[in-house]
Short mmCIF file of C-alpha atoms in Angstrom, two decimals:
data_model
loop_
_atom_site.label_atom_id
_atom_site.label_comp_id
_atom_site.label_asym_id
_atom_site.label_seq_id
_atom_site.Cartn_x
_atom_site.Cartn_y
_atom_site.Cartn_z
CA UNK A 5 47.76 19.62 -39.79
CA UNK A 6 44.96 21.92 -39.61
CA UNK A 7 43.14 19.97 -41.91
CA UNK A 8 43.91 17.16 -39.45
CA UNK A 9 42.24 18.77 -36.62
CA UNK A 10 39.24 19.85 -38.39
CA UNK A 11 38.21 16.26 -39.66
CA UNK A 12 38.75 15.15 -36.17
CA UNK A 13 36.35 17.56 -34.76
CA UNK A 14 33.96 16.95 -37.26
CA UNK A 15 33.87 13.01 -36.55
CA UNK A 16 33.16 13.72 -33.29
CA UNK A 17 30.80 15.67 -33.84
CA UNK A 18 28.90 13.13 -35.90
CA UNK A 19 29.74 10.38 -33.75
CA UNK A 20 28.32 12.76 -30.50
CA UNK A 21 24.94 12.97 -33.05
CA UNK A 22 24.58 8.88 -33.41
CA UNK A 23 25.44 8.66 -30.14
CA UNK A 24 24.02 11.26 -27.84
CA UNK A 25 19.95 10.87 -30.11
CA UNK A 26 19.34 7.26 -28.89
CA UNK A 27 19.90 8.83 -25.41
CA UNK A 28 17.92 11.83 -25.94
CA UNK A 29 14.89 9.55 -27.08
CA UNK A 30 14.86 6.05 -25.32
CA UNK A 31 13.21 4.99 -21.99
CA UNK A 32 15.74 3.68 -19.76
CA UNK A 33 15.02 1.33 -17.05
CA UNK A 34 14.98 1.57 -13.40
CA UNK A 35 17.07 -1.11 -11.69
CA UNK A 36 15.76 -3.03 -8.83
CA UNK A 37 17.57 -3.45 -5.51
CA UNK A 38 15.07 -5.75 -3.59
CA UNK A 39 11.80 -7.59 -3.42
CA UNK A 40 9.76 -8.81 -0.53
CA UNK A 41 7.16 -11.34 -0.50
CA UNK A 42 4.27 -11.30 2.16
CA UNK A 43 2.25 -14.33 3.25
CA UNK A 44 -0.99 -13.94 1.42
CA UNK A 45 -2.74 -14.01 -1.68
CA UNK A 46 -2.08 -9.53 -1.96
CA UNK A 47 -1.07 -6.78 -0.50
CA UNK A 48 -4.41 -4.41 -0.58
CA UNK A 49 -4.20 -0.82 -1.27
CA UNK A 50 -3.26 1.21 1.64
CA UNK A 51 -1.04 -1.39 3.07
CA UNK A 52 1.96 -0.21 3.09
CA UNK A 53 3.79 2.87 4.80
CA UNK A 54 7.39 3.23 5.94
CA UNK A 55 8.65 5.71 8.75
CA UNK A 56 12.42 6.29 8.87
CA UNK A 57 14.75 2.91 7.23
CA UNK A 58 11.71 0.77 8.01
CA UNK A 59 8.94 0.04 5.55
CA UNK A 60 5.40 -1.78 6.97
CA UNK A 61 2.96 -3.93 5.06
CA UNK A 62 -0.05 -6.03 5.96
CA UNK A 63 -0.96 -9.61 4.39
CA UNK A 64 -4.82 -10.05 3.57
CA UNK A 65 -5.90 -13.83 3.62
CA UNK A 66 -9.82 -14.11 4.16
CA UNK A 67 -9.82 -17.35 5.02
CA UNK A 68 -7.82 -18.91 7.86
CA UNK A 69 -5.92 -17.29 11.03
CA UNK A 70 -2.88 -16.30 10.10
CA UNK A 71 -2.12 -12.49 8.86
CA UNK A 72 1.12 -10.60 9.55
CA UNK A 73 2.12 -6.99 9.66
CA UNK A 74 5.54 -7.13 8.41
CA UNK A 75 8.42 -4.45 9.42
CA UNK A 76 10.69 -4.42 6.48
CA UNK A 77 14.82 -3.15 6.45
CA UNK A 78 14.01 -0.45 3.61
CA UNK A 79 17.72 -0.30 2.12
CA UNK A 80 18.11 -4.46 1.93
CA UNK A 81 14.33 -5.84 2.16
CA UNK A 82 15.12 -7.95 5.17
CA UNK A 83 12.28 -8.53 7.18
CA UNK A 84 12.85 -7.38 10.56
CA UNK A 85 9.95 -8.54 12.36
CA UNK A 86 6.38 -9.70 12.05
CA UNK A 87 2.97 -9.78 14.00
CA UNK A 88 -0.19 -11.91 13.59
CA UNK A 89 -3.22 -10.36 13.61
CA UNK A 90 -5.37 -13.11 12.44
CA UNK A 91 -7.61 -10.73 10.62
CA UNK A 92 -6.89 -9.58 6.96
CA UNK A 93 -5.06 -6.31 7.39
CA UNK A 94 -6.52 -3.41 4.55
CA UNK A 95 -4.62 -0.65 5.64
CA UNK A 96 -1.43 0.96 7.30
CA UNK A 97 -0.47 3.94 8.40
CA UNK A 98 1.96 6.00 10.80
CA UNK A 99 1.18 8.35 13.06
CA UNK A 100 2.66 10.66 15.96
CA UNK A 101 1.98 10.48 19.47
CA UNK A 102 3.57 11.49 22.99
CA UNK A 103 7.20 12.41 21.12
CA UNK A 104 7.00 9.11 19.16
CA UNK A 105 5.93 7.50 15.84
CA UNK A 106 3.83 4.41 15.89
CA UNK A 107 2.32 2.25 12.99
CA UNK A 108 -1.55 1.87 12.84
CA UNK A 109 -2.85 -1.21 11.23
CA UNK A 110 -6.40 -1.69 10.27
CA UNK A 111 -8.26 -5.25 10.24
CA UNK A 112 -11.43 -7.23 9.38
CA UNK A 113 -12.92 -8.96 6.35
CA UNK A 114 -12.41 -12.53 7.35
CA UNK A 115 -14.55 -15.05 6.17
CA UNK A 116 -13.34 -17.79 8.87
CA UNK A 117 -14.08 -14.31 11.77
CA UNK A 118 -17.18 -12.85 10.69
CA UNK A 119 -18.20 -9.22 12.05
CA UNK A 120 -14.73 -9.14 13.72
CA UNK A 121 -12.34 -5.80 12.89
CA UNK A 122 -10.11 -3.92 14.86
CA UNK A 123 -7.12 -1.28 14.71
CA UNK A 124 -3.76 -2.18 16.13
CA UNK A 125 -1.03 0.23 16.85
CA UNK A 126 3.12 -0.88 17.01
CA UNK A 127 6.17 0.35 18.15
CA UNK A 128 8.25 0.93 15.49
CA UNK A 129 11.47 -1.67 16.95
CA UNK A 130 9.14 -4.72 17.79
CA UNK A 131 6.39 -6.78 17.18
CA UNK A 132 4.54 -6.05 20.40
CA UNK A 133 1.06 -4.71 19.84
CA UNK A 134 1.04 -1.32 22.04
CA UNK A 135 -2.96 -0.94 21.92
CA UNK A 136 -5.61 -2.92 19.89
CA UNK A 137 -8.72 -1.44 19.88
CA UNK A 138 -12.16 -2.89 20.58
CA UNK A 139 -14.16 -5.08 18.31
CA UNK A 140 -15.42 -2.44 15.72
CA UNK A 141 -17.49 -5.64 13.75
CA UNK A 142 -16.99 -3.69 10.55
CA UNK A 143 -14.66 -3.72 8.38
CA UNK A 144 -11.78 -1.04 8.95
CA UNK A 145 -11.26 0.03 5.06
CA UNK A 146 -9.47 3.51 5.76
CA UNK A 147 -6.87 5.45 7.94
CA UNK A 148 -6.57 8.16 8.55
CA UNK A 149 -4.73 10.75 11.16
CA UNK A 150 -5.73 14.10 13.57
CA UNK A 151 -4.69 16.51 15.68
CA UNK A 152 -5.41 14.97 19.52
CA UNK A 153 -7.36 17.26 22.06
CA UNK A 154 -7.00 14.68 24.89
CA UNK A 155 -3.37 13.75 24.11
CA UNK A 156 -0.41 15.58 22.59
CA UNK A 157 -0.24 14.54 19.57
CA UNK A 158 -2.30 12.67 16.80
CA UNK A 159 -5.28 10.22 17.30
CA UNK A 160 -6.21 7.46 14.35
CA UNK A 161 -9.38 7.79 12.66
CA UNK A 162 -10.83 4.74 10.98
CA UNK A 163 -13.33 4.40 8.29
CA UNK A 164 -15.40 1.43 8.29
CA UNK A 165 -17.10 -0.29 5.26
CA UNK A 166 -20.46 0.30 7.08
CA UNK A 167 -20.50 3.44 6.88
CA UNK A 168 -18.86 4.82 10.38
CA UNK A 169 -16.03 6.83 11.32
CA UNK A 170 -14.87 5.95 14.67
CA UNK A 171 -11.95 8.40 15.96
CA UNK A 172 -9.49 6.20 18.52
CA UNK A 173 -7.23 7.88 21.08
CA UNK A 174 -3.68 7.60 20.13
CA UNK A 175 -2.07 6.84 23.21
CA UNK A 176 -4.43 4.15 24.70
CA UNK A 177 -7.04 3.45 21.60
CA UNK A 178 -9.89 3.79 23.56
CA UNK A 179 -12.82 5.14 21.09
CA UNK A 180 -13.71 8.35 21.75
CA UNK A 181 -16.82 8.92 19.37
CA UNK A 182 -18.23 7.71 16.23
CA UNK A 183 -20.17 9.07 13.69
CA UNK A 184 -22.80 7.47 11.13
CA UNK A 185 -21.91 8.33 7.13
CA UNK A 186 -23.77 7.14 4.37
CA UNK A 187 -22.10 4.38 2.35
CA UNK A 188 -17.96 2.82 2.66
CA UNK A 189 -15.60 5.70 3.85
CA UNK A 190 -13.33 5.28 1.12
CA UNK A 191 -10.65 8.24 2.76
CA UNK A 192 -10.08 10.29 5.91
CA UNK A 193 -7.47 13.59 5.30
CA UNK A 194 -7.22 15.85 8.80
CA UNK A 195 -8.12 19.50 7.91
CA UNK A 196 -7.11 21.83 10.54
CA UNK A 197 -7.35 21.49 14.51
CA UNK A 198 -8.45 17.97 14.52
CA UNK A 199 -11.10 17.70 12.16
CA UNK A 200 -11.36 15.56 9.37
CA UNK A 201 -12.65 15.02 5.83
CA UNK A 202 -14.08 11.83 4.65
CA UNK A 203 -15.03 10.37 1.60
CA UNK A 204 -17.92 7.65 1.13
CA UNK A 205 -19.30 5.69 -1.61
CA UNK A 206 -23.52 5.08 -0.63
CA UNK A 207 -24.33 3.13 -4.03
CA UNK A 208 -22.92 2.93 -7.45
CA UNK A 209 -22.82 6.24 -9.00
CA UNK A 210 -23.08 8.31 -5.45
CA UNK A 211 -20.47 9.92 -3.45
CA UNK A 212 -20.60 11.90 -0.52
CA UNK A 213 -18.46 14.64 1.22
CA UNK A 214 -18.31 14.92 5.27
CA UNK A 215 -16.20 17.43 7.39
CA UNK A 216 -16.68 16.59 10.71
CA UNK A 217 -15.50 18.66 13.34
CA UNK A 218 -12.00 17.21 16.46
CA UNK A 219 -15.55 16.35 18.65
CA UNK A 220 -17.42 14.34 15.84
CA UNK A 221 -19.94 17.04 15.05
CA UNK A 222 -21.22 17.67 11.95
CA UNK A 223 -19.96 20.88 9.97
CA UNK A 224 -21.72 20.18 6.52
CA UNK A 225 -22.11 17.38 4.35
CA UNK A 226 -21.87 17.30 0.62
CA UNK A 227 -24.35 14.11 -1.49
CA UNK A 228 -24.34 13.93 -4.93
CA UNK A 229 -25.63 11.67 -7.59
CA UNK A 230 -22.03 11.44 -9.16
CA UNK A 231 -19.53 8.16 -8.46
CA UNK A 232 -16.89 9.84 -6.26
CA UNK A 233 -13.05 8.83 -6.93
CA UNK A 234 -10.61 10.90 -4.67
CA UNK A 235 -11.23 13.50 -1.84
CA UNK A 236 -8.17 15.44 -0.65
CA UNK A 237 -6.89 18.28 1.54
CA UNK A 238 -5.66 21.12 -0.39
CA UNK A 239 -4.18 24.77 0.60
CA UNK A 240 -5.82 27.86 1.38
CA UNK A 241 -6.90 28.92 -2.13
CA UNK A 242 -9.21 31.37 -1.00
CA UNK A 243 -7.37 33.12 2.31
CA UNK A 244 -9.97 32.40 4.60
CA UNK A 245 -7.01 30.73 7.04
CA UNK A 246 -9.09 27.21 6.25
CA UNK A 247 -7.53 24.24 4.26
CA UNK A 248 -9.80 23.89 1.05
CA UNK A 249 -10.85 20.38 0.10
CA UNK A 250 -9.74 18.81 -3.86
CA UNK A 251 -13.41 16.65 -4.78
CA UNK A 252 -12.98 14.44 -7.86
CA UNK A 253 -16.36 13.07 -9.24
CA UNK A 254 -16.73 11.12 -12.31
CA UNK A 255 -17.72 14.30 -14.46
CA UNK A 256 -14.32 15.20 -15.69
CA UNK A 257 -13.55 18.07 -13.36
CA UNK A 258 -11.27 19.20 -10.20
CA UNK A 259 -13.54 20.49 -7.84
CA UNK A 260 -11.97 23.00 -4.60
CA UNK A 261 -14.29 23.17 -2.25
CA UNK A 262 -14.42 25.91 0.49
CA UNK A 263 -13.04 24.15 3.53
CA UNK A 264 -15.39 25.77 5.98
CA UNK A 265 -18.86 25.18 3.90
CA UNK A 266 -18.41 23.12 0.97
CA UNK A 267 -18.79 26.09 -1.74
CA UNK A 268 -17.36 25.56 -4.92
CA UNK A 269 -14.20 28.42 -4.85
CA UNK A 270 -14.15 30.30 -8.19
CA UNK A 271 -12.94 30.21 -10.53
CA UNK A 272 -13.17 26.01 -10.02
CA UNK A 273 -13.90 23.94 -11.16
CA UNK A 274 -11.27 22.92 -13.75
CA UNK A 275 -12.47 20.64 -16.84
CA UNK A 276 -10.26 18.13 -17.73
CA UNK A 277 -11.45 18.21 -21.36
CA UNK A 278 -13.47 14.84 -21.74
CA UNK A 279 -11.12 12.65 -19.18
CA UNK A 280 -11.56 11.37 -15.77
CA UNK A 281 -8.84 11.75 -13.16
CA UNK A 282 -7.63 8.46 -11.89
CA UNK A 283 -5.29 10.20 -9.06
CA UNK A 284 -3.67 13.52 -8.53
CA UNK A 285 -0.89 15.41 -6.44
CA UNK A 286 -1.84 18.76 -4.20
CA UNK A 287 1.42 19.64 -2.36
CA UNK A 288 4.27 21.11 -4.98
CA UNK A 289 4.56 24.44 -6.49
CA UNK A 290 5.51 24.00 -10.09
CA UNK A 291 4.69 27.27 -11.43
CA UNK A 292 6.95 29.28 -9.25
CA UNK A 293 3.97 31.54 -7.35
CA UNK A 294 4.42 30.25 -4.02
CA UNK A 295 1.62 28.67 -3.75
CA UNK A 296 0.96 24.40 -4.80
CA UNK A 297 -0.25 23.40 -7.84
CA UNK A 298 -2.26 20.15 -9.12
CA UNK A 299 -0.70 17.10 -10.92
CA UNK A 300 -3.44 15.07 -12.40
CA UNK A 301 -3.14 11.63 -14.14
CA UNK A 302 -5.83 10.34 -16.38
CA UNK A 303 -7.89 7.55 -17.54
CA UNK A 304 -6.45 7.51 -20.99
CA UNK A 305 -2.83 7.84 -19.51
CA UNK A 306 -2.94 11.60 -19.68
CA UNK A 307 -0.59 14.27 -17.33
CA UNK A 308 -2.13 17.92 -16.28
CA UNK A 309 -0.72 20.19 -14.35
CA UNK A 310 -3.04 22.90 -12.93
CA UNK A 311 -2.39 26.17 -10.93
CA UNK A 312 -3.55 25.33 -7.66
CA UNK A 313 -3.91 29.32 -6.97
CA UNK A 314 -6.32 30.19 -10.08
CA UNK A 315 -7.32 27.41 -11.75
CA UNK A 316 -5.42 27.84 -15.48
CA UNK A 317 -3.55 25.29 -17.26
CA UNK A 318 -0.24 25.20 -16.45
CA UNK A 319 1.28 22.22 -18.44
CA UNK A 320 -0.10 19.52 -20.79
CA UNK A 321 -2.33 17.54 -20.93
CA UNK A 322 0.69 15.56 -22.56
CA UNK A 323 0.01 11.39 -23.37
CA UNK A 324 2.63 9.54 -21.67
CA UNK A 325 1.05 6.29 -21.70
CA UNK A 326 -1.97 4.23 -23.95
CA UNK A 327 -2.55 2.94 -20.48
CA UNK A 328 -4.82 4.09 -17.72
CA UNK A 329 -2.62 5.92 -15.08
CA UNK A 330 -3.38 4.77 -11.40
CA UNK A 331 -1.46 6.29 -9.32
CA UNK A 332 0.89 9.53 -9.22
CA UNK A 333 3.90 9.72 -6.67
CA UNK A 334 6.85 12.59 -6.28
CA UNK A 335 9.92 11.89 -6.91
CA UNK A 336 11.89 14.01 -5.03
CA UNK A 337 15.73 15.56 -5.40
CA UNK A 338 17.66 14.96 -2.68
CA UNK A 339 20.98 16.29 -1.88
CA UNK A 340 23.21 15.48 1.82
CA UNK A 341 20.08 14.01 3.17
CA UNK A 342 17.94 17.64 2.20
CA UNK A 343 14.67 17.42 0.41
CA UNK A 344 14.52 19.86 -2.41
CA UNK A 345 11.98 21.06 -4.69
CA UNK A 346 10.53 17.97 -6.71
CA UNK A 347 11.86 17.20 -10.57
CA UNK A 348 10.25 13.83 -11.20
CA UNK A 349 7.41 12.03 -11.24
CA UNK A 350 6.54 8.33 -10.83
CA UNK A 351 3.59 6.44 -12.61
CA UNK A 352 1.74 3.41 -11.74
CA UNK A 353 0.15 2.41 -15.39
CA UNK A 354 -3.24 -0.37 -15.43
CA UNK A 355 -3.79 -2.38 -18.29
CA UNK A 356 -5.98 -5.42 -18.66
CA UNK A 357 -3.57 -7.27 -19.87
CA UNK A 358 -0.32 -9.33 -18.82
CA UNK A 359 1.45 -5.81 -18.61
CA UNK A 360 2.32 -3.80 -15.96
CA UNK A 361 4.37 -0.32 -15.78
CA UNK A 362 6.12 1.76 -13.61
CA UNK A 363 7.61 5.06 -15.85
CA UNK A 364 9.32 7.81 -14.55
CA UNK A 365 8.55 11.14 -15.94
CA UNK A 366 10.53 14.81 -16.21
CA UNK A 367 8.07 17.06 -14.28
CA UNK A 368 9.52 20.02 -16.51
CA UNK A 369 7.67 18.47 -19.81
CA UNK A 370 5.86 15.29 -18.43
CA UNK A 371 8.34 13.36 -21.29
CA UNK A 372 9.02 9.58 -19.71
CA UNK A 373 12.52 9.01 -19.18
CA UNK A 374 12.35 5.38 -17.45
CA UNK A 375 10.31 2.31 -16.77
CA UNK A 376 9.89 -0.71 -15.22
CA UNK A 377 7.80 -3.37 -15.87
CA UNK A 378 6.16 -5.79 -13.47
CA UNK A 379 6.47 -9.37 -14.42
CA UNK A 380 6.47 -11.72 -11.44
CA UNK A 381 3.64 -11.55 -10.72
CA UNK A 382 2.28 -9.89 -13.66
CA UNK A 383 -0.24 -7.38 -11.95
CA UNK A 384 -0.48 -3.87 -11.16
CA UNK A 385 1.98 -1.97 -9.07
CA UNK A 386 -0.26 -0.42 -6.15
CA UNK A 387 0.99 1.66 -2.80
CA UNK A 388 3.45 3.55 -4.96
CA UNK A 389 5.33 6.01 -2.99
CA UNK A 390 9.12 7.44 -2.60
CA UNK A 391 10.86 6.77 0.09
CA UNK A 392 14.25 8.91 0.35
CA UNK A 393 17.60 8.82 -0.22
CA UNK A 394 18.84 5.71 0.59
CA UNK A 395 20.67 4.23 -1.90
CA UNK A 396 21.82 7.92 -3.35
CA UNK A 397 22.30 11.44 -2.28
CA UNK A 398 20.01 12.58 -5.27
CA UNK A 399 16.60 10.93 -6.05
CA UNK A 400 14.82 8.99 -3.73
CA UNK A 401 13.83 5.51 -4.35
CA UNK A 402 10.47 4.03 -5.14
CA UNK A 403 8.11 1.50 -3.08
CA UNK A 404 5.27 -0.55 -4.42
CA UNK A 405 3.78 -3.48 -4.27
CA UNK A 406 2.45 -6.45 -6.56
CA UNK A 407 -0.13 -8.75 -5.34
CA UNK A 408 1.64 -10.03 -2.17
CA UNK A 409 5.57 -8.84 -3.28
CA UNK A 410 6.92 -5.24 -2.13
CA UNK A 411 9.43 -3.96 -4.65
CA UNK A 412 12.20 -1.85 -3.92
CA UNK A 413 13.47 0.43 -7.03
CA UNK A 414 16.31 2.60 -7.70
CA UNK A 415 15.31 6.28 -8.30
CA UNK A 416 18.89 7.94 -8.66
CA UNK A 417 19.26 7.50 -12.63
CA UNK A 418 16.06 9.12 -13.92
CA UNK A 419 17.29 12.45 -13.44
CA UNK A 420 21.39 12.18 -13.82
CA UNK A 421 21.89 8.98 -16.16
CA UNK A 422 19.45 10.69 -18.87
CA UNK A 423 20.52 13.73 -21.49
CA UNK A 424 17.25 15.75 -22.31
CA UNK A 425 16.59 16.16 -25.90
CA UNK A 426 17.35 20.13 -25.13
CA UNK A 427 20.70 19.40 -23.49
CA UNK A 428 21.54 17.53 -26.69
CA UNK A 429 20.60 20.31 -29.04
CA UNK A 430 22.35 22.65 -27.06
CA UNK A 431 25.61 20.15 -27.50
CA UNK A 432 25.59 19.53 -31.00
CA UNK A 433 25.17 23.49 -31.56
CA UNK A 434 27.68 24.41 -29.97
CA UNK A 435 30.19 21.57 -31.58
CA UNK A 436 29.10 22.73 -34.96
CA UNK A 437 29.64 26.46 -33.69
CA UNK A 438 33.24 25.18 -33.45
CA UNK A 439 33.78 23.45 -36.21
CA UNK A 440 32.62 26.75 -38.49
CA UNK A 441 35.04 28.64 -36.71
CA UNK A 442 37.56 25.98 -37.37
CA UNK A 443 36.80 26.47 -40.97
CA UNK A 444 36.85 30.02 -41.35
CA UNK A 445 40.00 30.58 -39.73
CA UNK A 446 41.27 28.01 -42.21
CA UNK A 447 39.81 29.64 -44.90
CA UNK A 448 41.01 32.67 -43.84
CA UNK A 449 44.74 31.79 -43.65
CA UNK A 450 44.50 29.64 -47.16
CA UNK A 451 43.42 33.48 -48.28
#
């Protein structure tokens, strides 16, 4: 009988080995719950934002009049409601105002309305235009948010492809100043107290650095000879009670730049060893100091993650993709509607090809656990982001969109559907543990 029991334990054991490896070692995919498809030829990048159970998207058709901002039921993809704005919308964004959130939507690029661009701001509930500002006959290419000092709350600060930053009040939209940069301004990230840092592309190869100050003065101004990709706010690395600046320049390196004069902190910056940073995270602590830490993902499809506080390598650079990663989201854990410290990250992946990925990686050893690939259309996922819990109590779920479709998909299995190769190990240890024991207690009695 003994015998019995033994060879019973043992076959499970081996069938727990067939069974449990494929797990351990495949991708698994994430499921999709809904898809969304705008009027117009895309969705451009920055398009897309979502405030509470509501997601918002712009349509961008140059030629023509007809260009909706879309409001978008986040947990079925039923459109809600929708506004013409004529113009081809670039960019949307939320911001907060007088107790209330509002949706900022930025315009221009027509080539039926030349030299025509403006900002419009939305209630959340309905397609009524609360402000639209006036004719800013540039392009309106970024959006970004501030801390008001004639209002109580934020004001919207636009970057124009001509170069100027025009900072809009956020109850009424009335301008109230504008300032001349040199070259597009790609991104605008508030600093501290209202003001701002922008990012602008002058010429191929050239990028420049402004912090301007809530009034639209001029604190400093970094130029350099160096194609620019990604200007962010960061923490106070160096305790001078001043947001630092992230500066990524094509020379394979994370810059940190002193938030109150543009000095390089030491000891940054940090080489990325040959690669160029394609996007990067600023805002989680992985390493357990307190303080956030730096998720880079690479050209040649590359993950890094560097201590935000001094600069070392904390984990990787591991390959989780032949393809060029474009963008890096969080995926966060979520338990009774509670945001808790991230686990997982989502990838966007680029390839010049007819293949487009989405993979889900374990934060704790950048290994990919799921994907999804983007068929109809076939192009690359852009305006990745998570957007809560609500399809799970656990992992939030994932927006993006494709050309002119917003996808919808299901973030809950890429932490608890998936057995890490460890937990595995750890299983098939401890069954063979037991069966030894089994044995030498047989042994022991055959004795």
């Amino acid at each position: 009988m003994r015998f019995q029991y033994i060879h019973i334990l043992f076959a499970w054991i081996m069938l727990s080995f067939f069974l449990f490896m494929p797990l351990a070692n495949a991708v698994g995919l994430f499921s999709q719950i809904w898809s969304f498809p705008a009027l117009g030829e895309t969705v451009t990048h920055g398009a897309l934002d979502s405030v509470g159970p509501i997601v918002y998207l712009g349509s961008s058709v140059t030629f023509g009049f007809t260009n909706y901002v879309y409001a978008v039921n986040i947990s079925n993809g039923i459109q809600i409601w929708q506004y013409n704005t004529s113009l081809p919308i670039n960019c949307v964004s939320h911001f907060y105002n007088d107790g209330n959130y509002f949706i900022a939507a930025g315009t221009g690029g027509s080539a039926t309305q030349v030299s025509k661009s403006y900002v419009f701001c939305f209630n959340l509930s309905n397609n009524a235009a609360l402000w639209q500002s006036v004719n800013l006959t540039s392009s309106v290419v970024s959006l970004g948010t501030a801390e008001s000092y004639v209002s109580t709350g934020e004001d919207v600060v636009a970057g124009l492809e001509n170069g100027t930053v025009v900072r809009l009040r956020g109850d009424t939209g009335n301008v109230l100043w504008s300032y001349p940069c040199n070259g597009t301004v790609f991104s605008i990230s508030h600093l501290r107290n209202g003001s701002v840092i922008v990012g602008s592309r002058p010429a191929v190869g050239m990028g420049n650095i402004y912090c301007l100050e809530m009034d639209g003065s001029l604190r400093w101004v970094l130029e350099q000879n160096n194609r620019i990709t990604l200007v962010k706010r960061f923490s106070d690395v160096n305790g001078d009670w001043e947001p630092d600046v992230i500066a990524i320049f094509y020379d394979n390196f994370v810059h940190v730049l002193n938030g109150l004069d543009k000095t390089e902190i030491s000891p940054w910056p940090f080489s990325i060893s040959g690669d160029y940073v394609k996007d990067l995270l600023c805002t989680e602590d992985y390493t357990g100091d307190g303080f956030p830490d730096i998720v880079c993902g690479t050209e040649n499809g590359d993950l890094v993650i560097i201590n935000g506080q001094n600069a070392t390598l904390f984990r990787g650079p591991t390959r989780v993709s032949d393809l060029t990663v474009t963008y890096i989201r969080y995926m966060h854990f979520y338990e009774n509607g509670i945001t808790y410290l991230n686990k997982t990250l989502a990838i966007s992946l680029l390839e010049l090809g007819p293949a487009y990925y989405i993979r889900g990686i374990n934060a704790s050893d950048l290994t990919v656990m799921k994907e999804y690939q983007v068929v109809e259309p076939a192009a690359p996922a852009r305006n990745l982001f998570n957007i809560g819990n609500f399809t799970s109590d656990f992992t939030g779920d994932l927006i993006f969109t494709a050309n002119n479709i917003v996808y919808c998909i299901s973030g809950t299995e890429i932490i608890f559907s998936e057995f890490s190769s460890q937990i595995v190990l750890v299983i098939i240890v401890i069954l063979v543990w037991c069966l030894a024991i089994a044995l030498r207690r047989e042994r022991s009695q055959i004795n």
